GROMACS .gro file of C-alpha atoms in nm:
model
  503
    1UNK     CA    1   1.711  -4.622   3.028
    2UNK     CA    2   1.390  -4.817   3.017
    3UNK     CA    3   1.156  -4.859   2.735
    4UNK     CA    4   0.879  -4.647   2.901
    5UNK     CA    5   1.153  -4.354   2.896
    6UNK     CA    6   1.222  -4.391   2.564
    7UNK     CA    7   0.900  -4.396   2.431
    8UNK     CA    8   0.819  -4.082   2.639
    9UNK     CA    9   1.087  -3.921   2.418
   10UNK     CA   10   1.048  -4.036   2.128
   11UNK     CA   11   0.762  -3.825   1.984
   12UNK     CA   12   0.947  -3.474   2.104
   13UNK     CA   13   1.213  -3.610   1.882
   14UNK     CA   14   1.029  -3.646   1.615
   15UNK     CA   15   0.860  -3.267   1.641
   16UNK     CA   16   1.191  -3.118   1.616
   17UNK     CA   17   1.285  -3.351   1.312
   18UNK     CA   18   1.033  -3.176   1.193
   19UNK     CA   19   1.079  -2.864   1.246
   20UNK     CA   20   1.257  -2.603   0.986
   21UNK     CA   21   1.414  -2.332   1.124
   22UNK     CA   22   1.441  -2.090   0.851
   23UNK     CA   23   1.176  -2.031   0.674
   24UNK     CA   24   0.791  -2.247   0.643
   25UNK     CA   25   0.577  -2.148   0.916
   26UNK     CA   26   0.380  -2.457   0.954
   27UNK     CA   27   0.599  -2.690   1.148
   28UNK     CA   28   0.686  -2.397   1.407
   29UNK     CA   29   0.253  -2.414   1.477
   30UNK     CA   30   0.275  -2.740   1.518
   31UNK     CA   31   0.541  -2.700   1.832
   32UNK     CA   32   0.395  -2.382   1.969
   33UNK     CA   33   0.071  -2.615   1.992
   34UNK     CA   34   0.246  -2.927   2.159
   35UNK     CA   35   0.407  -2.619   2.369
   36UNK     CA   36   0.082  -2.424   2.479
   37UNK     CA   37  -0.166  -2.722   2.416
   38UNK     CA   38  -0.472  -2.652   2.238
   39UNK     CA   39  -0.581  -2.295   2.326
   40UNK     CA   40  -0.415  -1.976   2.261
   41UNK     CA   41  -0.197  -1.844   2.561
   42UNK     CA   42  -0.199  -1.524   2.732
   43UNK     CA   43   0.106  -1.321   2.640
   44UNK     CA   44   0.266  -1.147   2.939
   45UNK     CA   45   0.501  -0.904   2.705
   46UNK     CA   46   0.220  -0.711   2.541
   47UNK     CA   47   0.253  -0.405   2.730
   48UNK     CA   48   0.627  -0.373   2.569
   49UNK     CA   49   0.468  -0.354   2.249
   50UNK     CA   50   0.601   0.020   2.116
   51UNK     CA   51   0.323   0.135   1.875
   52UNK     CA   52   0.547   0.477   1.751
   53UNK     CA   53   0.849   0.277   1.683
   54UNK     CA   54   0.612   0.098   1.390
   55UNK     CA   55   0.708   0.166   1.076
   56UNK     CA   56   0.562  -0.094   0.785
   57UNK     CA   57   0.612   0.138   0.500
   58UNK     CA   58   0.967  -0.013   0.424
   59UNK     CA   59   1.052  -0.291   0.214
   60UNK     CA   60   0.998  -0.621   0.405
   61UNK     CA   61   1.362  -0.754   0.456
   62UNK     CA   62   1.574  -0.862   0.746
   63UNK     CA   63   1.792  -0.577   0.876
   64UNK     CA   64   2.082  -0.861   0.928
   65UNK     CA   65   2.035  -1.121   0.625
   66UNK     CA   66   1.854  -0.900   0.409
   67UNK     CA   67   1.621  -1.184   0.333
   68UNK     CA   68   1.273  -1.141   0.203
   69UNK     CA   69   1.194  -1.506   0.327
   70UNK     CA   70   0.986  -1.528   0.614
   71UNK     CA   71   1.070  -1.200   0.770
   72UNK     CA   72   0.892  -1.066   1.123
   73UNK     CA   73   0.850  -0.709   1.258
   74UNK     CA   74   0.980  -0.702   1.624
   75UNK     CA   75   0.699  -0.521   1.807
   76UNK     CA   76   0.911  -0.356   2.081
   77UNK     CA   77   1.187  -0.175   1.860
   78UNK     CA   78   0.982  -0.194   1.497
   79UNK     CA   79   1.320  -0.377   1.315
   80UNK     CA   80   1.234  -0.691   1.070
   81UNK     CA   81   1.426  -1.017   1.120
   82UNK     CA   82   1.422  -1.366   0.950
   83UNK     CA   83   1.281  -1.663   1.107
   84UNK     CA   84   1.183  -1.762   1.440
   85UNK     CA   85   1.310  -2.093   1.528
   86UNK     CA   86   1.623  -2.183   1.725
   87UNK     CA   87   1.896  -1.997   1.601
   88UNK     CA   88   1.753  -1.787   1.337
   89UNK     CA   89   1.813  -1.385   1.368
   90UNK     CA   90   1.437  -1.311   1.531
   91UNK     CA   91   1.537  -1.556   1.788
   92UNK     CA   92   1.887  -1.432   1.872
   93UNK     CA   93   1.678  -1.046   1.879
   94UNK     CA   94   1.430  -1.191   2.109
   95UNK     CA   95   1.694  -1.344   2.357
   96UNK     CA   96   1.965  -1.084   2.318
   97UNK     CA   97   1.734  -0.765   2.368
   98UNK     CA   98   1.483  -0.912   2.555
   99UNK     CA   99   1.216  -0.833   2.309
  100UNK     CA  100   0.961  -1.108   2.290
  101UNK     CA  101   0.654  -0.985   2.059
  102UNK     CA  102   0.707  -1.022   1.687
  103UNK     CA  103   0.460  -1.018   1.372
  104UNK     CA  104   0.483  -1.235   1.062
  105UNK     CA  105   0.437  -0.930   0.776
  106UNK     CA  106   0.337  -1.218   0.511
  107UNK     CA  107   0.111  -1.424   0.748
  108UNK     CA  108  -0.005  -1.138   1.005
  109UNK     CA  109   0.043  -1.377   1.293
  110UNK     CA  110   0.174  -1.270   1.601
  111UNK     CA  111   0.450  -1.443   1.781
  112UNK     CA  112   0.603  -1.460   2.147
  113UNK     CA  113   0.975  -1.567   2.133
  114UNK     CA  114   1.189  -1.739   2.247
  115UNK     CA  115   0.912  -1.920   2.370
  116UNK     CA  116   0.750  -1.960   2.005
  117UNK     CA  117   0.418  -1.961   2.083
  118UNK     CA  118   0.127  -1.764   1.889
  119UNK     CA  119  -0.053  -1.480   2.038
  120UNK     CA  120  -0.436  -1.438   1.962
  121UNK     CA  121  -0.514  -1.123   2.132
  122UNK     CA  122  -0.774  -0.879   1.960
  123UNK     CA  123  -0.575  -0.587   2.107
  124UNK     CA  124  -0.323  -0.636   1.792
  125UNK     CA  125  -0.550  -0.574   1.576
  126UNK     CA  126  -0.481  -0.236   1.490
  127UNK     CA  127  -0.092  -0.324   1.441
  128UNK     CA  128  -0.276  -0.594   1.177
  129UNK     CA  129  -0.442  -0.282   1.011
  130UNK     CA  130  -0.173  -0.039   0.947
  131UNK     CA  131   0.030  -0.325   0.815
  132UNK     CA  132  -0.277  -0.422   0.591
  133UNK     CA  133  -0.564  -0.158   0.571
  134UNK     CA  134  -0.885  -0.294   0.399
  135UNK     CA  135  -1.170  -0.108   0.302
  136UNK     CA  136  -1.519  -0.202   0.195
  137UNK     CA  137  -1.727  -0.097  -0.031
  138UNK     CA  138  -1.919   0.116   0.228
  139UNK     CA  139  -1.632   0.289   0.371
  140UNK     CA  140  -1.518   0.373  -0.008
  141UNK     CA  141  -1.845   0.508  -0.038
  142UNK     CA  142  -1.795   0.785   0.217
  143UNK     CA  143  -1.498   0.912   0.170
  144UNK     CA  144  -1.580   1.161  -0.013
  145UNK     CA  145  -1.888   1.308   0.250
  146UNK     CA  146  -1.702   1.190   0.569
  147UNK     CA  147  -1.474   1.490   0.702
  148UNK     CA  148  -1.439   1.329   1.025
  149UNK     CA  149  -1.051   1.369   1.148
  150UNK     CA  150  -0.808   1.089   1.241
  151UNK     CA  151  -0.575   1.088   1.526
  152UNK     CA  152  -0.214   0.959   1.470
  153UNK     CA  153  -0.021   0.761   1.789
  154UNK     CA  154   0.139   1.129   1.871
  155UNK     CA  155  -0.175   1.298   1.932
  156UNK     CA  156  -0.174   1.499   1.580
  157UNK     CA  157  -0.494   1.497   1.362
  158UNK     CA  158  -0.503   1.450   0.981
  159UNK     CA  159  -0.764   1.414   0.762
  160UNK     CA  160  -0.705   1.022   0.570
  161UNK     CA  161  -0.591   1.112   0.193
  162UNK     CA  162  -0.454   1.446   0.295
  163UNK     CA  163  -0.131   1.324   0.447
  164UNK     CA  164   0.259   1.378   0.393
  165UNK     CA  165   0.502   1.194   0.205
  166UNK     CA  166   0.816   1.120   0.273
  167UNK     CA  167   1.099   1.288   0.008
  168UNK     CA  168   1.389   1.004   0.073
  169UNK     CA  169   1.613   1.211  -0.122
  170UNK     CA  170   1.508   1.373  -0.470
  171UNK     CA  171   1.173   1.206  -0.523
  172UNK     CA  172   0.947   1.529  -0.485
  173UNK     CA  173   0.867   1.491  -0.838
  174UNK     CA  174   0.706   1.138  -0.810
  175UNK     CA  175   0.538   1.220  -0.467
  176UNK     CA  176   0.315   1.461  -0.628
  177UNK     CA  177   0.201   1.289  -0.873
  178UNK     CA  178   0.155   0.992  -0.675
  179UNK     CA  179  -0.035   1.226  -0.443
  180UNK     CA  180  -0.250   1.377  -0.734
  181UNK     CA  181  -0.349   1.037  -0.862
  182UNK     CA  182  -0.483   0.957  -0.551
  183UNK     CA  183  -0.758   1.211  -0.561
  184UNK     CA  184  -0.897   1.082  -0.887
  185UNK     CA  185  -1.202   0.875  -0.721
  186UNK     CA  186  -1.270   0.612  -0.939
  187UNK     CA  187  -0.894   0.535  -0.937
  188UNK     CA  188  -0.857   0.552  -0.611
  189UNK     CA  189  -1.171   0.370  -0.517
  190UNK     CA  190  -1.039   0.056  -0.749
  191UNK     CA  191  -0.713   0.016  -0.591
  192UNK     CA  192  -0.833   0.073  -0.229
  193UNK     CA  193  -1.018  -0.296  -0.296
  194UNK     CA  194  -0.688  -0.569  -0.347
  195UNK     CA  195  -0.965  -0.796  -0.492
  196UNK     CA  196  -1.076  -0.529  -0.816
  197UNK     CA  197  -0.704  -0.634  -0.906
  198UNK     CA  198  -0.606  -0.984  -0.711
  199UNK     CA  199  -0.673  -1.166  -1.045
  200UNK     CA  200  -0.483  -1.032  -1.294
  201UNK     CA  201  -0.254  -1.282  -1.444
  202UNK     CA  202   0.104  -1.237  -1.595
  203UNK     CA  203   0.287  -1.401  -1.847
  204UNK     CA  204   0.527  -1.667  -1.670
  205UNK     CA  205   0.855  -1.437  -1.541
  206UNK     CA  206   0.680  -1.114  -1.612
  207UNK     CA  207   0.631  -0.941  -1.215
  208UNK     CA  208   0.516  -0.610  -1.349
  209UNK     CA  209   0.213  -0.683  -1.138
  210UNK     CA  210   0.420  -0.576  -0.843
  211UNK     CA  211   0.371  -0.223  -0.978
  212UNK     CA  212   0.012  -0.226  -0.945
  213UNK     CA  213   0.030  -0.403  -0.597
  214UNK     CA  214   0.256  -0.151  -0.493
  215UNK     CA  215   0.034   0.114  -0.563
  216UNK     CA  216  -0.251  -0.058  -0.421
  217UNK     CA  217  -0.069  -0.066  -0.131
  218UNK     CA  218   0.014   0.320  -0.103
  219UNK     CA  219  -0.365   0.392  -0.194
  220UNK     CA  220  -0.473   0.238   0.099
  221UNK     CA  221  -0.206   0.378   0.299
  222UNK     CA  222  -0.307   0.703   0.233
  223UNK     CA  223  -0.648   0.696   0.284
  224UNK     CA  224  -0.617   0.477   0.616
  225UNK     CA  225  -0.835   0.633   0.887
  226UNK     CA  226  -0.624   0.441   1.152
  227UNK     CA  227  -0.304   0.550   1.074
  228UNK     CA  228  -0.006   0.548   1.345
  229UNK     CA  229   0.163   0.853   1.209
  230UNK     CA  230   0.028   1.127   1.020
  231UNK     CA  231   0.308   1.046   0.740
  232UNK     CA  232   0.312   0.762   0.493
  233UNK     CA  233   0.646   0.688   0.307
  234UNK     CA  234   0.629   0.561  -0.067
  235UNK     CA  235   1.002   0.358  -0.052
  236UNK     CA  236   0.836   0.058  -0.159
  237UNK     CA  237   0.656   0.203  -0.464
  238UNK     CA  238   0.959   0.383  -0.530
  239UNK     CA  239   1.165   0.052  -0.535
  240UNK     CA  240   0.895  -0.078  -0.777
  241UNK     CA  241   0.946   0.247  -0.998
  242UNK     CA  242   1.316   0.175  -0.989
  243UNK     CA  243   1.281  -0.179  -1.091
  244UNK     CA  244   1.033  -0.179  -1.376
  245UNK     CA  245   1.155   0.183  -1.564
  246UNK     CA  246   1.510  -0.003  -1.566
  247UNK     CA  247   1.631   0.284  -1.369
  248UNK     CA  248   1.490   0.556  -1.579
  249UNK     CA  249   1.323   0.705  -1.254
  250UNK     CA  250   1.549   0.727  -0.948
  251UNK     CA  251   1.473   0.863  -0.607
  252UNK     CA  252   1.760   0.970  -0.563
  253UNK     CA  253   1.831   1.234  -0.853
  254UNK     CA  254   1.549   1.499  -0.978
  255UNK     CA  255   1.328   1.397  -1.252
  256UNK     CA  256   0.998   1.533  -1.440
  257UNK     CA  257   0.672   1.477  -1.335
  258UNK     CA  258   0.542   1.463  -1.688
  259UNK     CA  259   0.800   1.238  -1.780
  260UNK     CA  260   0.697   1.013  -1.456
  261UNK     CA  261   0.277   1.050  -1.482
  262UNK     CA  262   0.280   0.933  -1.870
  263UNK     CA  263   0.531   0.640  -1.800
  264UNK     CA  264   0.330   0.523  -1.477
  265UNK     CA  265  -0.008   0.521  -1.611
  266UNK     CA  266   0.122   0.336  -1.908
  267UNK     CA  267   0.290   0.100  -1.701
  268UNK     CA  268   0.003   0.061  -1.499
  269UNK     CA  269  -0.259   0.015  -1.829
  270UNK     CA  270   0.001  -0.283  -1.959
  271UNK     CA  271   0.046  -0.459  -1.591
  272UNK     CA  272  -0.334  -0.464  -1.531
  273UNK     CA  273  -0.360  -0.643  -1.907
  274UNK     CA  274  -0.503  -0.345  -2.064
  275UNK     CA  275  -0.526  -0.332  -2.454
  276UNK     CA  276  -0.601  -0.018  -2.688
  277UNK     CA  277  -0.950  -0.091  -2.596
  278UNK     CA  278  -1.134   0.242  -2.379
  279UNK     CA  279  -1.244   0.011  -2.137
  280UNK     CA  280  -0.993  -0.222  -2.104
  281UNK     CA  281  -0.821  -0.105  -1.790
  282UNK     CA  282  -0.946   0.186  -1.497
  283UNK     CA  283  -0.646   0.369  -1.640
  284UNK     CA  284  -0.799   0.404  -1.995
  285UNK     CA  285  -1.141   0.452  -1.837
  286UNK     CA  286  -1.079   0.748  -1.649
  287UNK     CA  287  -0.827   0.933  -1.893
  288UNK     CA  288  -0.818   0.804  -2.195
  289UNK     CA  289  -0.936   1.090  -2.490
  290UNK     CA  290  -0.960   1.132  -2.806
  291UNK     CA  291  -0.806   1.370  -3.070
  292UNK     CA  292  -0.780   1.431  -3.444
  293UNK     CA  293  -0.438   1.572  -3.597
  294UNK     CA  294  -0.463   1.718  -3.950
  295UNK     CA  295  -0.066   1.784  -4.034
  296UNK     CA  296   0.035   1.936  -4.375
  297UNK     CA  297   0.406   1.971  -4.474
  298UNK     CA  298   0.549   2.349  -4.574
  299UNK     CA  299   0.720   2.405  -4.893
  300UNK     CA  300   1.078   2.570  -4.862
  301UNK     CA  301   1.062   2.925  -4.841
  302UNK     CA  302   1.321   3.003  -5.043
  303UNK     CA  303   1.102   2.827  -5.353
  304UNK     CA  304   0.918   3.120  -5.554
  305UNK     CA  305   0.587   3.142  -5.544
  306UNK     CA  306   0.467   2.965  -5.831
  307UNK     CA  307   0.672   2.675  -5.741
  308UNK     CA  308   0.540   2.675  -5.394
  309UNK     CA  309   0.171   2.688  -5.507
  310UNK     CA  310   0.258   2.408  -5.747
  311UNK     CA  311   0.397   2.182  -5.462
  312UNK     CA  312   0.095   2.293  -5.275
  313UNK     CA  313  -0.126   2.083  -5.477
  314UNK     CA  314   0.081   1.786  -5.490
  315UNK     CA  315  -0.031   1.454  -5.263
  316UNK     CA  316   0.287   1.501  -5.049
  317UNK     CA  317   0.176   1.895  -4.967
  318UNK     CA  318  -0.204   1.757  -4.919
  319UNK     CA  319  -0.330   1.782  -4.525
  320UNK     CA  320  -0.321   1.416  -4.355
  321UNK     CA  321  -0.562   1.309  -4.103
  322UNK     CA  322  -0.466   1.047  -3.771
  323UNK     CA  323  -0.696   0.944  -3.501
  324UNK     CA  324  -0.493   0.972  -3.190
  325UNK     CA  325  -0.531   0.855  -2.820
  326UNK     CA  326  -0.424   1.101  -2.550
  327UNK     CA  327  -0.390   1.059  -2.151
  328UNK     CA  328  -0.291   1.467  -2.083
  329UNK     CA  329  -0.316   1.756  -2.321
  330UNK     CA  330   0.004   1.956  -2.365
  331UNK     CA  331  -0.049   2.328  -2.337
  332UNK     CA  332   0.226   2.539  -2.506
  333UNK     CA  333   0.283   2.885  -2.355
  334UNK     CA  334   0.369   3.191  -2.550
  335UNK     CA  335   0.733   3.246  -2.500
  336UNK     CA  336   0.817   3.535  -2.212
  337UNK     CA  337   0.929   3.915  -2.291
  338UNK     CA  338   1.292   3.941  -2.342
  339UNK     CA  339   1.352   4.255  -2.178
  340UNK     CA  340   1.297   4.424  -1.825
  341UNK     CA  341   1.096   4.733  -1.724
  342UNK     CA  342   1.182   5.036  -1.606
  343UNK     CA  343   1.289   4.905  -1.258
  344UNK     CA  344   1.487   4.618  -1.396
  345UNK     CA  345   1.248   4.388  -1.286
  346UNK     CA  346   1.172   4.087  -1.525
  347UNK     CA  347   0.786   4.111  -1.617
  348UNK     CA  348   0.606   3.808  -1.530
  349UNK     CA  349   0.331   3.793  -1.779
  350UNK     CA  350   0.039   3.607  -1.750
  351UNK     CA  351  -0.195   3.419  -1.973
  352UNK     CA  352  -0.555   3.263  -1.962
  353UNK     CA  353  -0.613   2.913  -1.952
  354UNK     CA  354  -0.850   2.965  -2.283
  355UNK     CA  355  -0.547   3.112  -2.479
  356UNK     CA  356  -0.362   2.736  -2.391
  357UNK     CA  357  -0.670   2.537  -2.454
  358UNK     CA  358  -0.729   2.744  -2.806
  359UNK     CA  359  -0.429   2.536  -2.952
  360UNK     CA  360  -0.731   2.212  -2.946
  361UNK     CA  361  -1.027   2.428  -3.120
  362UNK     CA  362  -0.931   2.252  -3.470
  363UNK     CA  363  -0.876   2.577  -3.632
  364UNK     CA  364  -0.533   2.731  -3.480
  365UNK     CA  365  -0.248   2.569  -3.657
  366UNK     CA  366   0.098   2.537  -3.467
  367UNK     CA  367   0.479   2.494  -3.650
  368UNK     CA  368   0.675   2.220  -3.572
  369UNK     CA  369   0.998   2.192  -3.756
  370UNK     CA  370   1.221   1.876  -3.786
  371UNK     CA  371   1.613   1.883  -3.917
  372UNK     CA  372   1.475   1.822  -4.271
  373UNK     CA  373   1.106   1.947  -4.317
  374UNK     CA  374   0.860   2.197  -4.122
  375UNK     CA  375   0.488   2.083  -4.072
  376UNK     CA  376   0.210   2.301  -3.981
  377UNK     CA  377  -0.068   2.092  -3.712
  378UNK     CA  378  -0.389   2.121  -3.551
  379UNK     CA  379  -0.598   1.935  -3.322
  380UNK     CA  380  -0.892   1.870  -3.296
  381UNK     CA  381  -1.047   1.678  -2.931
  382UNK     CA  382  -1.288   1.455  -3.044
  383UNK     CA  383  -1.381   1.297  -2.710
  384UNK     CA  384  -1.301   1.456  -2.362
  385UNK     CA  385  -1.196   1.178  -2.082
  386UNK     CA  386  -1.368   1.156  -1.731
  387UNK     CA  387  -1.065   1.313  -1.600
  388UNK     CA  388  -0.864   1.545  -1.815
  389UNK     CA  389  -0.463   1.604  -1.719
  390UNK     CA  390  -0.332   1.909  -1.841
  391UNK     CA  391   0.005   1.976  -1.899
  392UNK     CA  392   0.130   2.319  -1.941
  393UNK     CA  393   0.493   2.305  -2.095
  394UNK     CA  394   0.734   2.507  -1.919
  395UNK     CA  395   1.074   2.400  -1.955
  396UNK     CA  396   1.280   2.405  -2.333
  397UNK     CA  397   1.554   2.255  -2.380
  398UNK     CA  398   1.851   2.460  -2.639
  399UNK     CA  399   2.232   2.359  -2.690
  400UNK     CA  400   2.336   2.464  -2.383
  401UNK     CA  401   2.078   2.460  -2.101
  402UNK     CA  402   1.735   2.424  -2.018
  403UNK     CA  403   1.509   2.737  -1.992
  404UNK     CA  404   1.182   2.759  -1.775
  405UNK     CA  405   0.920   2.996  -1.871
  406UNK     CA  406   0.788   3.163  -1.550
  407UNK     CA  407   0.411   3.289  -1.731
  408UNK     CA  408   0.194   3.260  -1.455
  409UNK     CA  409  -0.171   3.072  -1.628
  410UNK     CA  410  -0.471   3.223  -1.492
  411UNK     CA  411  -0.762   2.971  -1.408
  412UNK     CA  412  -1.066   2.938  -1.268
  413UNK     CA  413  -1.077   2.624  -0.981
  414UNK     CA  414  -1.455   2.507  -1.046
  415UNK     CA  415  -1.717   2.540  -1.332
  416UNK     CA  416  -1.482   2.573  -1.638
  417UNK     CA  417  -1.628   2.460  -1.996
  418UNK     CA  418  -1.414   2.283  -2.235
  419UNK     CA  419  -1.719   2.284  -2.457
  420UNK     CA  420  -1.584   2.601  -2.591
  421UNK     CA  421  -1.279   2.437  -2.763
  422UNK     CA  422  -1.483   2.179  -2.939
  423UNK     CA  423  -1.628   2.183  -3.275
  424UNK     CA  424  -2.058   2.247  -3.257
  425UNK     CA  425  -2.052   1.856  -3.402
  426UNK     CA  426  -1.833   1.689  -3.126
  427UNK     CA  427  -1.996   1.897  -2.826
  428UNK     CA  428  -2.351   1.784  -2.912
  429UNK     CA  429  -2.222   1.434  -2.867
  430UNK     CA  430  -2.114   1.533  -2.522
  431UNK     CA  431  -2.370   1.582  -2.257
  432UNK     CA  432  -2.173   1.767  -1.989
  433UNK     CA  433  -1.853   1.953  -2.090
  434UNK     CA  434  -1.776   2.110  -1.724
  435UNK     CA  435  -1.493   2.020  -1.499
  436UNK     CA  436  -1.364   2.120  -1.187
  437UNK     CA  437  -0.986   2.122  -1.056
  438UNK     CA  438  -0.912   1.842  -0.825
  439UNK     CA  439  -0.554   1.837  -0.834
  440UNK     CA  440  -0.280   2.125  -0.945
  441UNK     CA  441   0.114   2.047  -0.952
  442UNK     CA  442   0.325   2.350  -0.918
  443UNK     CA  443   0.736   2.387  -0.999
  444UNK     CA  444   0.933   2.645  -0.818
  445UNK     CA  445   1.284   2.780  -0.819
  446UNK     CA  446   1.524   2.714  -1.143
  447UNK     CA  447   1.493   2.451  -1.397
  448UNK     CA  448   1.757   2.211  -1.285
  449UNK     CA  449   1.705   2.242  -0.836
  450UNK     CA  450   1.380   2.337  -0.836
  451UNK     CA  451   1.110   2.176  -0.636
  452UNK     CA  452   0.754   2.070  -0.696
  453UNK     CA  453   0.433   2.081  -0.457
  454UNK     CA  454   0.091   1.967  -0.511
  455UNK     CA  455  -0.271   2.140  -0.393
  456UNK     CA  456  -0.549   1.848  -0.372
  457UNK     CA  457  -0.872   1.980  -0.296
  458UNK     CA  458  -1.024   1.731  -0.050
  459UNK     CA  459  -1.386   1.669  -0.148
  460UNK     CA  460  -1.566   1.592   0.190
  461UNK     CA  461  -1.452   1.953   0.357
  462UNK     CA  462  -1.409   2.109   0.013
  463UNK     CA  463  -1.078   2.252   0.148
  464UNK     CA  464  -0.792   2.261  -0.050
  465UNK     CA  465  -0.445   2.145   0.080
  466UNK     CA  466  -0.075   2.260  -0.032
  467UNK     CA  467   0.143   1.927   0.038
  468UNK     CA  468   0.508   1.950  -0.041
  469UNK     CA  469   0.688   1.612   0.102
  470UNK     CA  470   0.584   1.614   0.483
  471UNK     CA  471   0.425   1.974   0.521
  472UNK     CA  472   0.037   1.954   0.483
  473UNK     CA  473  -0.102   2.349   0.474
  474UNK     CA  474  -0.453   2.440   0.405
  475UNK     CA  475  -0.441   2.698   0.128
  476UNK     CA  476  -0.692   2.937  -0.025
  477UNK     CA  477  -0.833   2.823  -0.338
  478UNK     CA  478  -0.739   3.191  -0.486
  479UNK     CA  479  -0.372   3.139  -0.364
  480UNK     CA  480  -0.324   2.823  -0.636
  481UNK     CA  481  -0.409   3.073  -0.946
  482UNK     CA  482  -0.086   3.247  -0.851
  483UNK     CA  483   0.166   2.979  -0.871
  484UNK     CA  484   0.365   2.832  -1.170
  485UNK     CA  485   0.118   2.565  -1.254
  486UNK     CA  486   0.254   2.239  -1.451
  487UNK     CA  487   0.032   1.979  -1.456
  488UNK     CA  488  -0.351   1.991  -1.365
  489UNK     CA  489  -0.631   1.719  -1.350
  490UNK     CA  490  -1.000   1.844  -1.358
  491UNK     CA  491  -1.286   1.593  -1.354
  492UNK     CA  492  -1.586   1.618  -1.543
  493UNK     CA  493  -1.892   1.717  -1.338
  494UNK     CA  494  -2.095   1.454  -1.421
  495UNK     CA  495  -1.872   1.215  -1.343
  496UNK     CA  496  -1.925   1.295  -0.971
  497UNK     CA  497  -2.256   1.101  -0.936
  498UNK     CA  498  -2.100   0.805  -1.130
  499UNK     CA  499  -1.737   0.817  -0.918
  500UNK     CA  500  -1.941   0.651  -0.570
  501UNK     CA  501  -2.042   0.362  -0.779
  502UNK     CA  502  -1.724   0.259  -0.880
  503UNK     CA  503  -1.632  -0.047  -0.636
   0.00000   0.00000   0.00000
């Protein structure tokens, strides 16, 4: 072999030595440039891409090795594979199945395998947008006014924000909460722009920021106007929930939406470095209210009246006051009737929302029993939040089973004045106390076997929709009030004009 031949071979040999097959993209780009020249190469395989098979909602891991490092999506069959160098799973798949176009799920770059060169083509931008939807400020401001429908790949039409969500097994209790929160305008606007929370720093070893990231991704997918399909899978979001709730909330067994909502709002607040201050996170800015709780101890009933009166005048039995912040209000239903009517059917009782809210008027007292002592409590709302969450307590647990209260709550969907439960002094501090309903979570069926659905107001069209997993149907507002409401989210009317200013 001549010296000149050895010199020619030497640079190629060096490129291969620097090339790492397993994880890093950088050396591969050098090799691609050596193969392809300086400019991008036209790819003859772009017509093999099948957009109907593409689904980026699931965890980004290799379908063979289950590795999360350097994962590529095959744009022909939709499966995920690791690496793109010789002998990697993506390379082997491209040779064995003649699938040639791949997308790096982290860098959002397209490659042709096994030739290993980068594809730069504007016709692939729609795929990139589905994987990582981005929203600018102008687009976000139009979401509540633009009622334009979007078209999925199969030709079906959908409204961004009103899309079904997969029920993987028993996660409908999570779906309804995530759907309801996605229509709380300041929360949605905040999470649609990743730059709002990309600079959040957590202590070393604490990766609870992943919960924030996953919620942001889910929010962007729900509101994506260029989705390939008219539904979304919350798979990655739920995996973060299982991990950070230490398996308290699973998607394989039914849970309680109220427990999930309470945990989720507090977990997001802490992950965003929230403190006890009202403006420390978007969660507290949106949902935090203030109340006072007045508590007094009740003397034992078996004592004589004189002894009881004597005890009432002691410090131990005096009324105490505690300031208490709240993210939602718990409304107690009156007990249902024990007897059936003459047709041997259960009477379904009805109650107005005002009756339930009178618990918080600073006058009505409610008895709370503990193992040893009994207390009387009354509640006074001091500050109403921009978005008020009501939890209507339908389930009671006794020693043997869980019982459901089927009482129907009558409530208007618009112009509800919560100022009626405030003291005159507190009401004077609130310029506006009128709210409109934006989301209503409903429980159907038996306590342990029931399912959940949610009613959502699409603000751009003022149309109400019922969402139950993948099913999305328009509904009349009059029908919403006939359901067994469980969780409701109300929006302060004066906040409507402010919400578009949220970044």
